[in-house]
Short mmCIF file of N, CA, C and O in Angstrom, two decimals:
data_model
loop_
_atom_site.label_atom_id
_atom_site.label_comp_id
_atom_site.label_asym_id
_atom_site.label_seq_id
_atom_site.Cartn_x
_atom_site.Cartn_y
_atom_site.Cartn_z
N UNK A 219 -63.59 -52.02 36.32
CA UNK A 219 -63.53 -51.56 34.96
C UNK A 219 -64.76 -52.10 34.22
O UNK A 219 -65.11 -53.28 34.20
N UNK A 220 -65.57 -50.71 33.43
CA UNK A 220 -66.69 -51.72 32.90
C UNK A 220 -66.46 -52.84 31.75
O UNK A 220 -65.38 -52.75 31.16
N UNK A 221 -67.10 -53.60 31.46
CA UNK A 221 -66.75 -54.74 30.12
C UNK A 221 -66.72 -53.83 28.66
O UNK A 221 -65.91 -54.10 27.77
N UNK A 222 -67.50 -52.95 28.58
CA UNK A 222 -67.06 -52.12 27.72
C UNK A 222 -66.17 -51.65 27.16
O UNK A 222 -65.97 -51.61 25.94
N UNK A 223 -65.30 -51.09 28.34
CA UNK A 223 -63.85 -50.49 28.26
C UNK A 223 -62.82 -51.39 28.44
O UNK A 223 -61.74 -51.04 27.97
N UNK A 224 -62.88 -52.63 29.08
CA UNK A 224 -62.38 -54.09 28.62
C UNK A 224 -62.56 -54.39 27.48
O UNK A 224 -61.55 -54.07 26.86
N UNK A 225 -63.40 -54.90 26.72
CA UNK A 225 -63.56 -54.94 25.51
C UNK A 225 -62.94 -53.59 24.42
O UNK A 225 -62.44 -53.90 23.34
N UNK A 226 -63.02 -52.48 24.75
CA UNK A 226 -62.21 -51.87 23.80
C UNK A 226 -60.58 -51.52 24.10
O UNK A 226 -59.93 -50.98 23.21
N UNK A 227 -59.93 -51.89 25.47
CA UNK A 227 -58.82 -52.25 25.37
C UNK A 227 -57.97 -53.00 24.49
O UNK A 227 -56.87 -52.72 24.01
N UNK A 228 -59.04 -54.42 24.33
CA UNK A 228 -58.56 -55.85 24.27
C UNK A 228 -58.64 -55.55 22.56
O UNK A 228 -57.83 -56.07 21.79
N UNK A 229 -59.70 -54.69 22.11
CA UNK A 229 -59.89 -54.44 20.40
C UNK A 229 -58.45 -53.56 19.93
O UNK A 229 -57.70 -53.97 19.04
N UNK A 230 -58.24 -52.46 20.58
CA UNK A 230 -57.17 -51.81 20.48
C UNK A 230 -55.77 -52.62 20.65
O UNK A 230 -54.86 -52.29 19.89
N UNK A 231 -55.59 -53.44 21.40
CA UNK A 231 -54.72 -54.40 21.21
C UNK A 231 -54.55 -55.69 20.56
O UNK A 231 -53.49 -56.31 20.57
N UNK A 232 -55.15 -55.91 20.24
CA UNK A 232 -55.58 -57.22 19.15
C UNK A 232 -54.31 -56.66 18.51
O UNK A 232 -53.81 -55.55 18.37
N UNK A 233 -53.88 -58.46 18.04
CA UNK A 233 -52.09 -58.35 17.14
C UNK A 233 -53.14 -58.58 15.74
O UNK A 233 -52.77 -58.02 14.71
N UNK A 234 -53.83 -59.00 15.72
CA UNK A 234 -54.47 -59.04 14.56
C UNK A 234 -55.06 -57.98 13.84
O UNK A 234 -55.61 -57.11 14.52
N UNK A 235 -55.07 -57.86 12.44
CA UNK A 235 -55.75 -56.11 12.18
C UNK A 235 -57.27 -56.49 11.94
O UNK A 235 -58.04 -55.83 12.64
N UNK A 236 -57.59 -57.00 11.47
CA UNK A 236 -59.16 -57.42 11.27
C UNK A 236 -59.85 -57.34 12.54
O UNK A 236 -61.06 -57.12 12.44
N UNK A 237 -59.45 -57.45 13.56
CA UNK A 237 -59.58 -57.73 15.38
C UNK A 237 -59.69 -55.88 15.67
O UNK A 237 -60.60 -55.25 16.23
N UNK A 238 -58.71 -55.49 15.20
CA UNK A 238 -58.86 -53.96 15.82
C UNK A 238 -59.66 -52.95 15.29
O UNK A 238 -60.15 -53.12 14.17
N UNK A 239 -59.85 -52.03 15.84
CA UNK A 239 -61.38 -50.48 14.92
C UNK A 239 -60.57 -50.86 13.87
O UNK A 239 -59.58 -51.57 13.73
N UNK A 240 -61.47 -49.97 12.98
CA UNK A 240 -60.95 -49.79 11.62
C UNK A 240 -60.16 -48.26 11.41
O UNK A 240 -59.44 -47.97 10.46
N UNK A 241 -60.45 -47.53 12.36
CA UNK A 241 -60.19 -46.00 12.24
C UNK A 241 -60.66 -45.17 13.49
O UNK A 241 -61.40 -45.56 14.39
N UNK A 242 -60.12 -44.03 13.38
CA UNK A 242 -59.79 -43.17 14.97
C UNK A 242 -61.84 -42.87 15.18
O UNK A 242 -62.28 -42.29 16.17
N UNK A 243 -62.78 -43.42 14.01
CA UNK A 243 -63.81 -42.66 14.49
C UNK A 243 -64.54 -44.04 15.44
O UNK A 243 -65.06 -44.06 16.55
N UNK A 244 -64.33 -44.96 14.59
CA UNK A 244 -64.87 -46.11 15.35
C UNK A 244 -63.94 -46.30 16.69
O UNK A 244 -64.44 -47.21 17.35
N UNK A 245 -63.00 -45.88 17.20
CA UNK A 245 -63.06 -45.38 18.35
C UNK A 245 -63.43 -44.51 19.68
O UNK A 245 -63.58 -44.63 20.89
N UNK A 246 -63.49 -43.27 18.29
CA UNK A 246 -64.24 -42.14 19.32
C UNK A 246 -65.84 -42.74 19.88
O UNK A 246 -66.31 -42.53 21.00
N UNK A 247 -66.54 -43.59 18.67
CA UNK A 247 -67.91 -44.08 18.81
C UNK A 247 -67.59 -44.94 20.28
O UNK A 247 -68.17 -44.63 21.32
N UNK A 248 -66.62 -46.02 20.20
CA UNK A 248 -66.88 -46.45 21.77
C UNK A 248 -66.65 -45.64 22.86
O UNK A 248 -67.34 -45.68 23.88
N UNK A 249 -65.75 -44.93 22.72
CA UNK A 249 -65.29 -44.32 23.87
C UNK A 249 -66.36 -43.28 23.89
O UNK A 249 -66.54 -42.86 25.03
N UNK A 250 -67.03 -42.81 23.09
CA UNK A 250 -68.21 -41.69 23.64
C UNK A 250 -69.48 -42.72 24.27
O UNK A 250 -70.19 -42.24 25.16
N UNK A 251 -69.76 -44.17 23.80
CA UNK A 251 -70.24 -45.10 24.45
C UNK A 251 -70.01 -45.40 25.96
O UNK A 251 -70.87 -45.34 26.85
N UNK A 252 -68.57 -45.76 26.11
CA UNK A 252 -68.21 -45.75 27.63
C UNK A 252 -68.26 -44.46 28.73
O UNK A 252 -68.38 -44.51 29.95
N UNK A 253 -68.08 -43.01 27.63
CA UNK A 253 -68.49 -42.17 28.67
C UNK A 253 -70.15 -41.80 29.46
O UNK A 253 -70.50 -41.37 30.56
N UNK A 254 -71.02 -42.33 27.92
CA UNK A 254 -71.99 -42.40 28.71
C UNK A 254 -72.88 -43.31 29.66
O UNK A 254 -73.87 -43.06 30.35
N UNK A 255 -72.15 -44.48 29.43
CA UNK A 255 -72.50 -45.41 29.96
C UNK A 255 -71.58 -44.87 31.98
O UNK A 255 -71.92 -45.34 33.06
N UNK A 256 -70.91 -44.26 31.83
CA UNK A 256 -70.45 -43.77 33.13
C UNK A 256 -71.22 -43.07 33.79
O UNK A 256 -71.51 -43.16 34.99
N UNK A 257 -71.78 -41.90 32.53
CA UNK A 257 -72.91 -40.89 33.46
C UNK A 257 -73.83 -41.35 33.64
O UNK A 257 -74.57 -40.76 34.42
N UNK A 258 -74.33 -42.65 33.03
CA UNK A 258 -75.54 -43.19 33.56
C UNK A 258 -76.11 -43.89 34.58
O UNK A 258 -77.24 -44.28 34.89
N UNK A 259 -74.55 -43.96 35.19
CA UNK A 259 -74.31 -45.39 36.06
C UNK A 259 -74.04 -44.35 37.59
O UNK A 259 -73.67 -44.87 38.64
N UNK A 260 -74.27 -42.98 37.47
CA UNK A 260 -74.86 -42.00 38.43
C UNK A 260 -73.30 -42.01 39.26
O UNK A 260 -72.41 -42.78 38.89
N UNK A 261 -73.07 -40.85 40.67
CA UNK A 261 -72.16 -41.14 41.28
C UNK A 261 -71.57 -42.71 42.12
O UNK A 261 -70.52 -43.28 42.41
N UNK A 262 -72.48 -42.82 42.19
CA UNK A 262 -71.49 -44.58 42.80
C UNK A 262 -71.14 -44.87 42.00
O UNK A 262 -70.88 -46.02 42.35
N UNK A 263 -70.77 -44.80 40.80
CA UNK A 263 -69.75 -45.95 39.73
C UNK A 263 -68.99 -45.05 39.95
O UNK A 263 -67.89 -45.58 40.10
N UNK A 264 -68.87 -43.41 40.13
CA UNK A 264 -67.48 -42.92 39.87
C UNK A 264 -66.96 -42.61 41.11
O UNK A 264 -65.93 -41.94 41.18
N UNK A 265 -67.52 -43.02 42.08
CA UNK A 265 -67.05 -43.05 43.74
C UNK A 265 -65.87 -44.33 43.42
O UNK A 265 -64.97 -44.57 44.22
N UNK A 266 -65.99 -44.88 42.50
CA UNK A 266 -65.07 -46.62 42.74
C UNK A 266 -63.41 -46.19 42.05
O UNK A 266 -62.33 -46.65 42.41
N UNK A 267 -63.70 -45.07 40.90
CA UNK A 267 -62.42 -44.74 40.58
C UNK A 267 -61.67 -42.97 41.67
O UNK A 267 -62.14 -42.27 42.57
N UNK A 268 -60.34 -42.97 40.87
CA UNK A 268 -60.01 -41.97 41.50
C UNK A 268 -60.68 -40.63 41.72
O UNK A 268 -61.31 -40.10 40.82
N UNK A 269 -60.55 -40.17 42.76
CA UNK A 269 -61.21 -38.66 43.03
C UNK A 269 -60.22 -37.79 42.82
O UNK A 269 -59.00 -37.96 42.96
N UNK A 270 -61.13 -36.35 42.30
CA UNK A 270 -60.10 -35.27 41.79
C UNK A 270 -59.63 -35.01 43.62
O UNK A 270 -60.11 -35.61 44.58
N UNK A 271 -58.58 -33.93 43.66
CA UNK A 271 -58.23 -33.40 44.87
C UNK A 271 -59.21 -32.02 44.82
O UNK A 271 -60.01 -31.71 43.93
N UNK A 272 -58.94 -31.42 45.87
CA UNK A 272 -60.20 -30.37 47.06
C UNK A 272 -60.11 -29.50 45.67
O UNK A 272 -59.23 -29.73 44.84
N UNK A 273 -60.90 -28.69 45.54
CA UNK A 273 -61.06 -27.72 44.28
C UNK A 273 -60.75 -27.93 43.24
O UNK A 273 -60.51 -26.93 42.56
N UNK A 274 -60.60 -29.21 42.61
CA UNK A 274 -60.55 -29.62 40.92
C UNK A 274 -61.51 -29.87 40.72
O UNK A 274 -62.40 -30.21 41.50
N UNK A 275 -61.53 -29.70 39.45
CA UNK A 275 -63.10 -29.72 38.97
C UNK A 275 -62.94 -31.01 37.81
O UNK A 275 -61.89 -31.28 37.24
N UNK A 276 -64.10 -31.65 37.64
CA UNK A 276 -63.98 -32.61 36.88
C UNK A 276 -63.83 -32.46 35.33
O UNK A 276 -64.86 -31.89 34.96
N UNK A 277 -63.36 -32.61 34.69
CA UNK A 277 -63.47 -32.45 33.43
C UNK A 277 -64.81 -32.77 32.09
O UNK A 277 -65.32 -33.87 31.89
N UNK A 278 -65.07 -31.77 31.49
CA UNK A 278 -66.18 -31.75 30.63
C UNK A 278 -66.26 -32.31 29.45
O UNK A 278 -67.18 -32.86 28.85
N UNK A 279 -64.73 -32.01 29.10
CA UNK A 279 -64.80 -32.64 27.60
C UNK A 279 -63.84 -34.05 27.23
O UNK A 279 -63.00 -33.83 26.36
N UNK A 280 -63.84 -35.25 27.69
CA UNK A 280 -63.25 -36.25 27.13
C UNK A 280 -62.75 -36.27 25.30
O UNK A 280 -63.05 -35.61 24.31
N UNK A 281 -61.88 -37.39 25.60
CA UNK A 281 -61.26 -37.35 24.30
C UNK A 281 -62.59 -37.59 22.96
O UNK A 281 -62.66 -36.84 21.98
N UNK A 282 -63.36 -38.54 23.14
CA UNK A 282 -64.39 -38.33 22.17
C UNK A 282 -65.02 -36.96 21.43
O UNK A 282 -65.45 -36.94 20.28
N UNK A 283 -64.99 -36.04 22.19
CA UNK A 283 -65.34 -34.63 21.83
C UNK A 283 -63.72 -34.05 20.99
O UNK A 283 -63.75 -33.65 19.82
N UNK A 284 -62.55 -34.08 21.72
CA UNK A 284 -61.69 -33.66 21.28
C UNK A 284 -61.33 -34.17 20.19
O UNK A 284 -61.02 -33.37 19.31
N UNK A 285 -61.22 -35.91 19.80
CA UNK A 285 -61.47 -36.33 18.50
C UNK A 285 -61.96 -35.69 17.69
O UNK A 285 -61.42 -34.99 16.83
N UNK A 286 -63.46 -35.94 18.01
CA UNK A 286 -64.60 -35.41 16.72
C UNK A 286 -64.27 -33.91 16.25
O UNK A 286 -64.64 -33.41 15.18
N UNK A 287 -63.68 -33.43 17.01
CA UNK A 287 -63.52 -31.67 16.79
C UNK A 287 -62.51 -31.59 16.15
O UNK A 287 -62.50 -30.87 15.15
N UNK A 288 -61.20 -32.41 16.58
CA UNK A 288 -60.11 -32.38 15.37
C UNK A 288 -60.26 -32.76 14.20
O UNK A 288 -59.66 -32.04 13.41
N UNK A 289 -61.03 -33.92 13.58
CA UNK A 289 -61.52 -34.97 12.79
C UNK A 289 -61.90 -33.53 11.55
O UNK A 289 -61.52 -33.25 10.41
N UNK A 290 -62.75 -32.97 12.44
CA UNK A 290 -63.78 -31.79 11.95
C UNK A 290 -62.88 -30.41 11.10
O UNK A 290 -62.97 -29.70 10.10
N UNK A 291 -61.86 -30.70 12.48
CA UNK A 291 -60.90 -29.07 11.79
C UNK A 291 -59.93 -29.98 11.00
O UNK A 291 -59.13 -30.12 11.92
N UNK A 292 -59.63 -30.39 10.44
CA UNK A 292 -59.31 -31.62 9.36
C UNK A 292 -59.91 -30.84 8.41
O UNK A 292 -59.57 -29.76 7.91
N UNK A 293 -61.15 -31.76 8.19
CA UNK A 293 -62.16 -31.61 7.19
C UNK A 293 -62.10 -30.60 7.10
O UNK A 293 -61.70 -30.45 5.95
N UNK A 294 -62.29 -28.92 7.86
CA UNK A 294 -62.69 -27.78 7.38
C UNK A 294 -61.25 -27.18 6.74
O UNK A 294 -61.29 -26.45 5.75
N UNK A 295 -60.41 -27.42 7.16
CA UNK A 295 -59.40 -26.89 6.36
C UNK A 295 -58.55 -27.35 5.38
O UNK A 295 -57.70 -26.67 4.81
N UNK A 296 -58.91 -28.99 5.09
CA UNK A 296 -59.03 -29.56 3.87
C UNK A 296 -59.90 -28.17 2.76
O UNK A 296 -59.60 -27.23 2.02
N UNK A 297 -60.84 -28.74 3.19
CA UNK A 297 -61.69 -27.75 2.29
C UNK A 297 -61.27 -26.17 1.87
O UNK A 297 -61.17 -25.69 0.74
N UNK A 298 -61.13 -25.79 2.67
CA UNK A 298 -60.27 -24.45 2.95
C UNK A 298 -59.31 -23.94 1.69
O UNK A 298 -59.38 -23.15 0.75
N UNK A 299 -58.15 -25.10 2.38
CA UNK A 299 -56.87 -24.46 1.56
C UNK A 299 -56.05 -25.84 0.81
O UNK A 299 -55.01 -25.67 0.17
N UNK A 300 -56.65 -27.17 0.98
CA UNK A 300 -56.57 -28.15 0.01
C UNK A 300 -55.65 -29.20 0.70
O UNK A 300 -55.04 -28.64 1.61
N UNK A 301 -55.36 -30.35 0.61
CA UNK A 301 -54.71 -31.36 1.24
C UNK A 301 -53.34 -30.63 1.95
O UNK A 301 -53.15 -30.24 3.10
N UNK A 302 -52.50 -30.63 0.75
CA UNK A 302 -50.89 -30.19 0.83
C UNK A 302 -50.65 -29.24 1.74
O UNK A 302 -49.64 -29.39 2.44
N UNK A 303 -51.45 -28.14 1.94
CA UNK A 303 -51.08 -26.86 3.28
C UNK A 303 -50.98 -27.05 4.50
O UNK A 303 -51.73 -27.76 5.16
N UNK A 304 -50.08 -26.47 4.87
CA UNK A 304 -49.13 -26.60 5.71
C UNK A 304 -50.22 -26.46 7.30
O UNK A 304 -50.12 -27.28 8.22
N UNK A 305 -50.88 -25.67 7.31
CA UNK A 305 -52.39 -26.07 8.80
C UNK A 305 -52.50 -27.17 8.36
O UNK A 305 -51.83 -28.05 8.89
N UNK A 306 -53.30 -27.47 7.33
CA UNK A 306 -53.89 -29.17 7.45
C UNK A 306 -52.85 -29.94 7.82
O UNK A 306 -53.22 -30.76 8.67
N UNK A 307 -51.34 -30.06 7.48
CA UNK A 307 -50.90 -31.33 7.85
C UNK A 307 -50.68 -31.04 8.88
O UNK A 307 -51.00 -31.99 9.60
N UNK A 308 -50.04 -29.70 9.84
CA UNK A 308 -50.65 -29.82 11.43
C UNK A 308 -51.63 -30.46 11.84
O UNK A 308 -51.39 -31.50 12.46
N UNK A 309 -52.71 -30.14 11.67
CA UNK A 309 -53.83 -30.18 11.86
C UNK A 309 -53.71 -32.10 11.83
O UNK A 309 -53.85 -32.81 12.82
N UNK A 310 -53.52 -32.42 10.92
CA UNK A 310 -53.54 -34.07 10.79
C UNK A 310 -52.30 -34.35 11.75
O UNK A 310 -52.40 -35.50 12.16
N UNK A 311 -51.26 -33.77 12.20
CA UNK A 311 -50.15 -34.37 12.98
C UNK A 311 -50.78 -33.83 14.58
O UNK A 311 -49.92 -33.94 15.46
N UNK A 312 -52.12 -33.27 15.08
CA UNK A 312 -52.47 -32.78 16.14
C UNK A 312 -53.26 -33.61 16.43
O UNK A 312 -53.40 -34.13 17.54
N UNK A 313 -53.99 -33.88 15.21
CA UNK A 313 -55.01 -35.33 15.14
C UNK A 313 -54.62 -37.02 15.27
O UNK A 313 -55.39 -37.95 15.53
N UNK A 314 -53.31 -37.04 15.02
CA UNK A 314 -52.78 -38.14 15.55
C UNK A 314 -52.14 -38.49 16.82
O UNK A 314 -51.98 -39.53 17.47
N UNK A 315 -51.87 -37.42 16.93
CA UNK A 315 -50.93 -37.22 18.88
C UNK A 315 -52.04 -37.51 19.42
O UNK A 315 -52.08 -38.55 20.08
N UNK A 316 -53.40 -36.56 19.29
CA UNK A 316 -54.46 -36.79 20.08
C UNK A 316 -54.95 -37.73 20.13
O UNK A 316 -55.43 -38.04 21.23
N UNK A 317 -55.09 -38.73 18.92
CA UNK A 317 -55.63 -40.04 19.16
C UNK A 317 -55.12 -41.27 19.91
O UNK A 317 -55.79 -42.23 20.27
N UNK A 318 -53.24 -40.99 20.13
CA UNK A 318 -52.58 -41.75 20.68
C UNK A 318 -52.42 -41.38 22.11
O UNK A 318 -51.75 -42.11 22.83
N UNK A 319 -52.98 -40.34 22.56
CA UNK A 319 -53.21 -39.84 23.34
C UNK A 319 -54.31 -40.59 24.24
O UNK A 319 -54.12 -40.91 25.42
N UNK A 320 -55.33 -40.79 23.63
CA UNK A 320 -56.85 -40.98 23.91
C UNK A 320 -56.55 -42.63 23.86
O UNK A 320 -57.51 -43.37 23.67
N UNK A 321 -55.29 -43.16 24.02
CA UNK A 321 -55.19 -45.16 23.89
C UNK A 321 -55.19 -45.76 22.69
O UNK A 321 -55.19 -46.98 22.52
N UNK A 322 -55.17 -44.69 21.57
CA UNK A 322 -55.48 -45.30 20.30
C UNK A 322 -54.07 -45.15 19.94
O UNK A 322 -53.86 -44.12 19.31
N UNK A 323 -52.67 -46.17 20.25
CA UNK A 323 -51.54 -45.79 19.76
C UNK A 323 -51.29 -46.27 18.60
O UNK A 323 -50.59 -45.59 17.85
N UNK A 324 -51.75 -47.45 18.19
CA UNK A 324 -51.53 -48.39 16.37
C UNK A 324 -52.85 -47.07 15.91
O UNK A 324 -52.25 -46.48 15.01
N UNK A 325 -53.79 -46.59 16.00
CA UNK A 325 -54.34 -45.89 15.16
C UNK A 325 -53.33 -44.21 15.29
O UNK A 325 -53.49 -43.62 14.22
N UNK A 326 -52.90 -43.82 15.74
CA UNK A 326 -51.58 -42.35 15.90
C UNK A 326 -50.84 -43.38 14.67
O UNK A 326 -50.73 -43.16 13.47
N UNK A 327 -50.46 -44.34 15.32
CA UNK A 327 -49.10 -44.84 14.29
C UNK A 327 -49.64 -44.38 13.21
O UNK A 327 -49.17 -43.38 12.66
N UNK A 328 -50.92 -45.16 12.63
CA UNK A 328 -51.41 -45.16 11.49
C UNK A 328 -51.45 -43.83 10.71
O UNK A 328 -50.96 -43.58 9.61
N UNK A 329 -52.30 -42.91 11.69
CA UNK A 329 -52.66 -41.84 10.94
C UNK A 329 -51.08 -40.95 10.24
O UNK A 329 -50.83 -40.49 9.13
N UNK A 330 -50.45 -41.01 11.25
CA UNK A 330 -48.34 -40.60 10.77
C UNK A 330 -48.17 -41.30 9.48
O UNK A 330 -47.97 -40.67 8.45
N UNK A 331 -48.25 -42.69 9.51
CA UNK A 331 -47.97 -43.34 8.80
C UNK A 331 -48.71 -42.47 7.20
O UNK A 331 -47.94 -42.26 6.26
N UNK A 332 -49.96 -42.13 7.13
CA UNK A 332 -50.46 -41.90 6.02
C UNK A 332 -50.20 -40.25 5.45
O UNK A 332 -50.04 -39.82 4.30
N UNK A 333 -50.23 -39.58 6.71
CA UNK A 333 -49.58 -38.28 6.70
C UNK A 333 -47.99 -38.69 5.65
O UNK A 333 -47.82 -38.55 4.44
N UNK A 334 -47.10 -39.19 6.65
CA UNK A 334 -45.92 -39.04 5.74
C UNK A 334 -46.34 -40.02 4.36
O UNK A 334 -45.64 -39.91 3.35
N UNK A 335 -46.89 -40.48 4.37
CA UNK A 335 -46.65 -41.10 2.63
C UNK A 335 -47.52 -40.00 1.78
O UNK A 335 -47.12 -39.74 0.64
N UNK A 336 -48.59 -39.39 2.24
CA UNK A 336 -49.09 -38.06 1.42
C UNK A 336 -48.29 -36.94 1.71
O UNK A 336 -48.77 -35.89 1.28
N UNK A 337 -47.34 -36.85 2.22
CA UNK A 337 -46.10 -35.78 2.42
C UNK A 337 -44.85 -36.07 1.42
O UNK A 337 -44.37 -35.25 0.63
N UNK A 338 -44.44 -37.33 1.60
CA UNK A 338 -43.54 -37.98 0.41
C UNK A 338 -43.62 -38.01 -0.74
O UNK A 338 -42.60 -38.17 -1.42
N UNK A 339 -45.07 -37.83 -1.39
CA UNK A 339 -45.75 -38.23 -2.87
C UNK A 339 -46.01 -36.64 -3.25
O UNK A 339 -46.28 -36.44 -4.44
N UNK A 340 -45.96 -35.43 -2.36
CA UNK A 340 -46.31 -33.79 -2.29
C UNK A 340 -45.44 -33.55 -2.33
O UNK A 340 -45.29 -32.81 -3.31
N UNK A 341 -44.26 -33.75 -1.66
CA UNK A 341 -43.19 -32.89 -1.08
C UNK A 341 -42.07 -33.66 -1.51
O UNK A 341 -41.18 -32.90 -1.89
N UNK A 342 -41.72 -34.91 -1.62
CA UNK A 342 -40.75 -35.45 -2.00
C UNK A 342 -40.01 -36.25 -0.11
O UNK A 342 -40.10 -35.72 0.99
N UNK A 343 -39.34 -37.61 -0.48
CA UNK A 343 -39.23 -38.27 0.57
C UNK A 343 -38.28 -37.48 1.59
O UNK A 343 -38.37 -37.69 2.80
N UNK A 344 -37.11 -36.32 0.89
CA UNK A 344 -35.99 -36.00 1.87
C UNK A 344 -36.82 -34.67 2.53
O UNK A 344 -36.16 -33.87 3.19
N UNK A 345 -37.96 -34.49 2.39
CA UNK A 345 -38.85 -32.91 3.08
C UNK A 345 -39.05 -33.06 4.22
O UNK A 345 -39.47 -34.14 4.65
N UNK A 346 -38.76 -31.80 5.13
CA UNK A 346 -38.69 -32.01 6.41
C UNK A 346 -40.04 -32.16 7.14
O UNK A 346 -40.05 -32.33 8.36
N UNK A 347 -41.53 -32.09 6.21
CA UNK A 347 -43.11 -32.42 6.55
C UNK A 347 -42.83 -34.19 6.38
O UNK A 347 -43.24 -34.79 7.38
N UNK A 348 -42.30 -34.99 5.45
CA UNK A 348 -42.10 -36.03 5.44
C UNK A 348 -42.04 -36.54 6.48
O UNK A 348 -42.80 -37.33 7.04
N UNK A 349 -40.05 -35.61 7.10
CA UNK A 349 -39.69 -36.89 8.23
C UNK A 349 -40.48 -36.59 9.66
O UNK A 349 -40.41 -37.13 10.76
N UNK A 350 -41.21 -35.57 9.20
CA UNK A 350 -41.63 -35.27 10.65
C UNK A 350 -42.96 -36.10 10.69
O UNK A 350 -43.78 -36.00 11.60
N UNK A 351 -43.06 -36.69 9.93
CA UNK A 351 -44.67 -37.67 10.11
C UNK A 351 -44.39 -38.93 10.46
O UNK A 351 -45.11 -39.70 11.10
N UNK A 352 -42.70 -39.22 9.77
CA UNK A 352 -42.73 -40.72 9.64
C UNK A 352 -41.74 -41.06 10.81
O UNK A 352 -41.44 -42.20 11.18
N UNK A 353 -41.23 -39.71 11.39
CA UNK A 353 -40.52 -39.88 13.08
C UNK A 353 -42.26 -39.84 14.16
O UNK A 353 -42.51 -40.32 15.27
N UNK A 354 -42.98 -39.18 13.35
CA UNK A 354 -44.34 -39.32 14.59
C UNK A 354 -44.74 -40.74 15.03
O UNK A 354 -45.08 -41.29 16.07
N UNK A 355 -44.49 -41.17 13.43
CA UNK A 355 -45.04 -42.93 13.44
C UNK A 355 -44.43 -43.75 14.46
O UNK A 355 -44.91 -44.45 15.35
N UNK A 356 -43.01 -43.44 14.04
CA UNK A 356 -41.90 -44.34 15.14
C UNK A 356 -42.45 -43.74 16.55
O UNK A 356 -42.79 -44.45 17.50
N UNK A 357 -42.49 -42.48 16.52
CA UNK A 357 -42.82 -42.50 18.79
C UNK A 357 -43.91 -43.11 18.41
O UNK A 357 -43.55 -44.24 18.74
N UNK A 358 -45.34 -43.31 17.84
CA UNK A 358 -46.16 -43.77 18.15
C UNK A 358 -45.85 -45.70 18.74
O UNK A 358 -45.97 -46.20 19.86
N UNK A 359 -45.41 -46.35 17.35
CA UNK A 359 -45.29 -47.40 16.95
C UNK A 359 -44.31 -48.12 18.06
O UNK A 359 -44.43 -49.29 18.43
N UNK A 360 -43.18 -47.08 18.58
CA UNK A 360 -42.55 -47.71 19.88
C UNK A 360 -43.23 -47.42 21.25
O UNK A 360 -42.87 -48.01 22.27
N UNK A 361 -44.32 -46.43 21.25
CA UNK A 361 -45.36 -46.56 22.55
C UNK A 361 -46.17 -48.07 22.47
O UNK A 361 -46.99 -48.37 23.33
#
């Protein structure tokens, strides 16, 4: 495992919050770090991990790309059709699965976490956009 991706394990787990990213981008930044630090390190570094089976093909787009692109369709449909609409808070509940997805599970918690309190303060606490952010938090928060 490179020290890199050791080191951003050990950040992502830190019990401390000052210790961990600050947010899903300063993650994507390492982890697009560790991917290239993979392609640089030519086929023998990736001879050491698992091999796909006979006709799989390797994958092109890591979570760093898929981040930045959700991050993005965020932003564009913020803009769009305004915080409260109903795509964007998809859009922000697609953006948190994905990040907890990608090892970032206290940052998923997080992002739920902020979803439902801007769902609660829009919609009111008993709305079913509410509990569905602040049940996202809990699967996150118990991963």
């Amino acid at each position: 495992m490179p020290a890199t991706l050791e080191k951003l394990i050990m950040a992502l787990l830190a019990k401390d919050p000052e210790h961990r990213p600050h947010n899903a981008r300063a993650v994507v930044h390492a982890i697009k770090e560790i991917e290239q630090d993979l392609d640089a390190s030519g086929p023998e570094r990736r001879a050491d991990g698992p091999s796909p089976g006979p006709g799989a093909s390797m994958p092109d787009n890591g979570f760093a790309d898929q981040l930045s692109a959700a991050e993005l369709a965020v932003r564009r449909l913020i803009w769009k059709h305004g915080q409260d609409h109903a795509l964007v808070i998809t859009a922000r509940m697609e953006l948190a699965d994905l990040t907890g997805h990608s090892g970032d599970v206290r940052g998923a918690a997080d992002l739920y976490d902020r979803l439902g309190r801007d769902c609660s303060a829009w919609f009111g606490p008993g709305h079913s956009r509410t509990l569905d952010a602040f049940e996202g938090m809990a699967r996150w928060v118990s991963a």
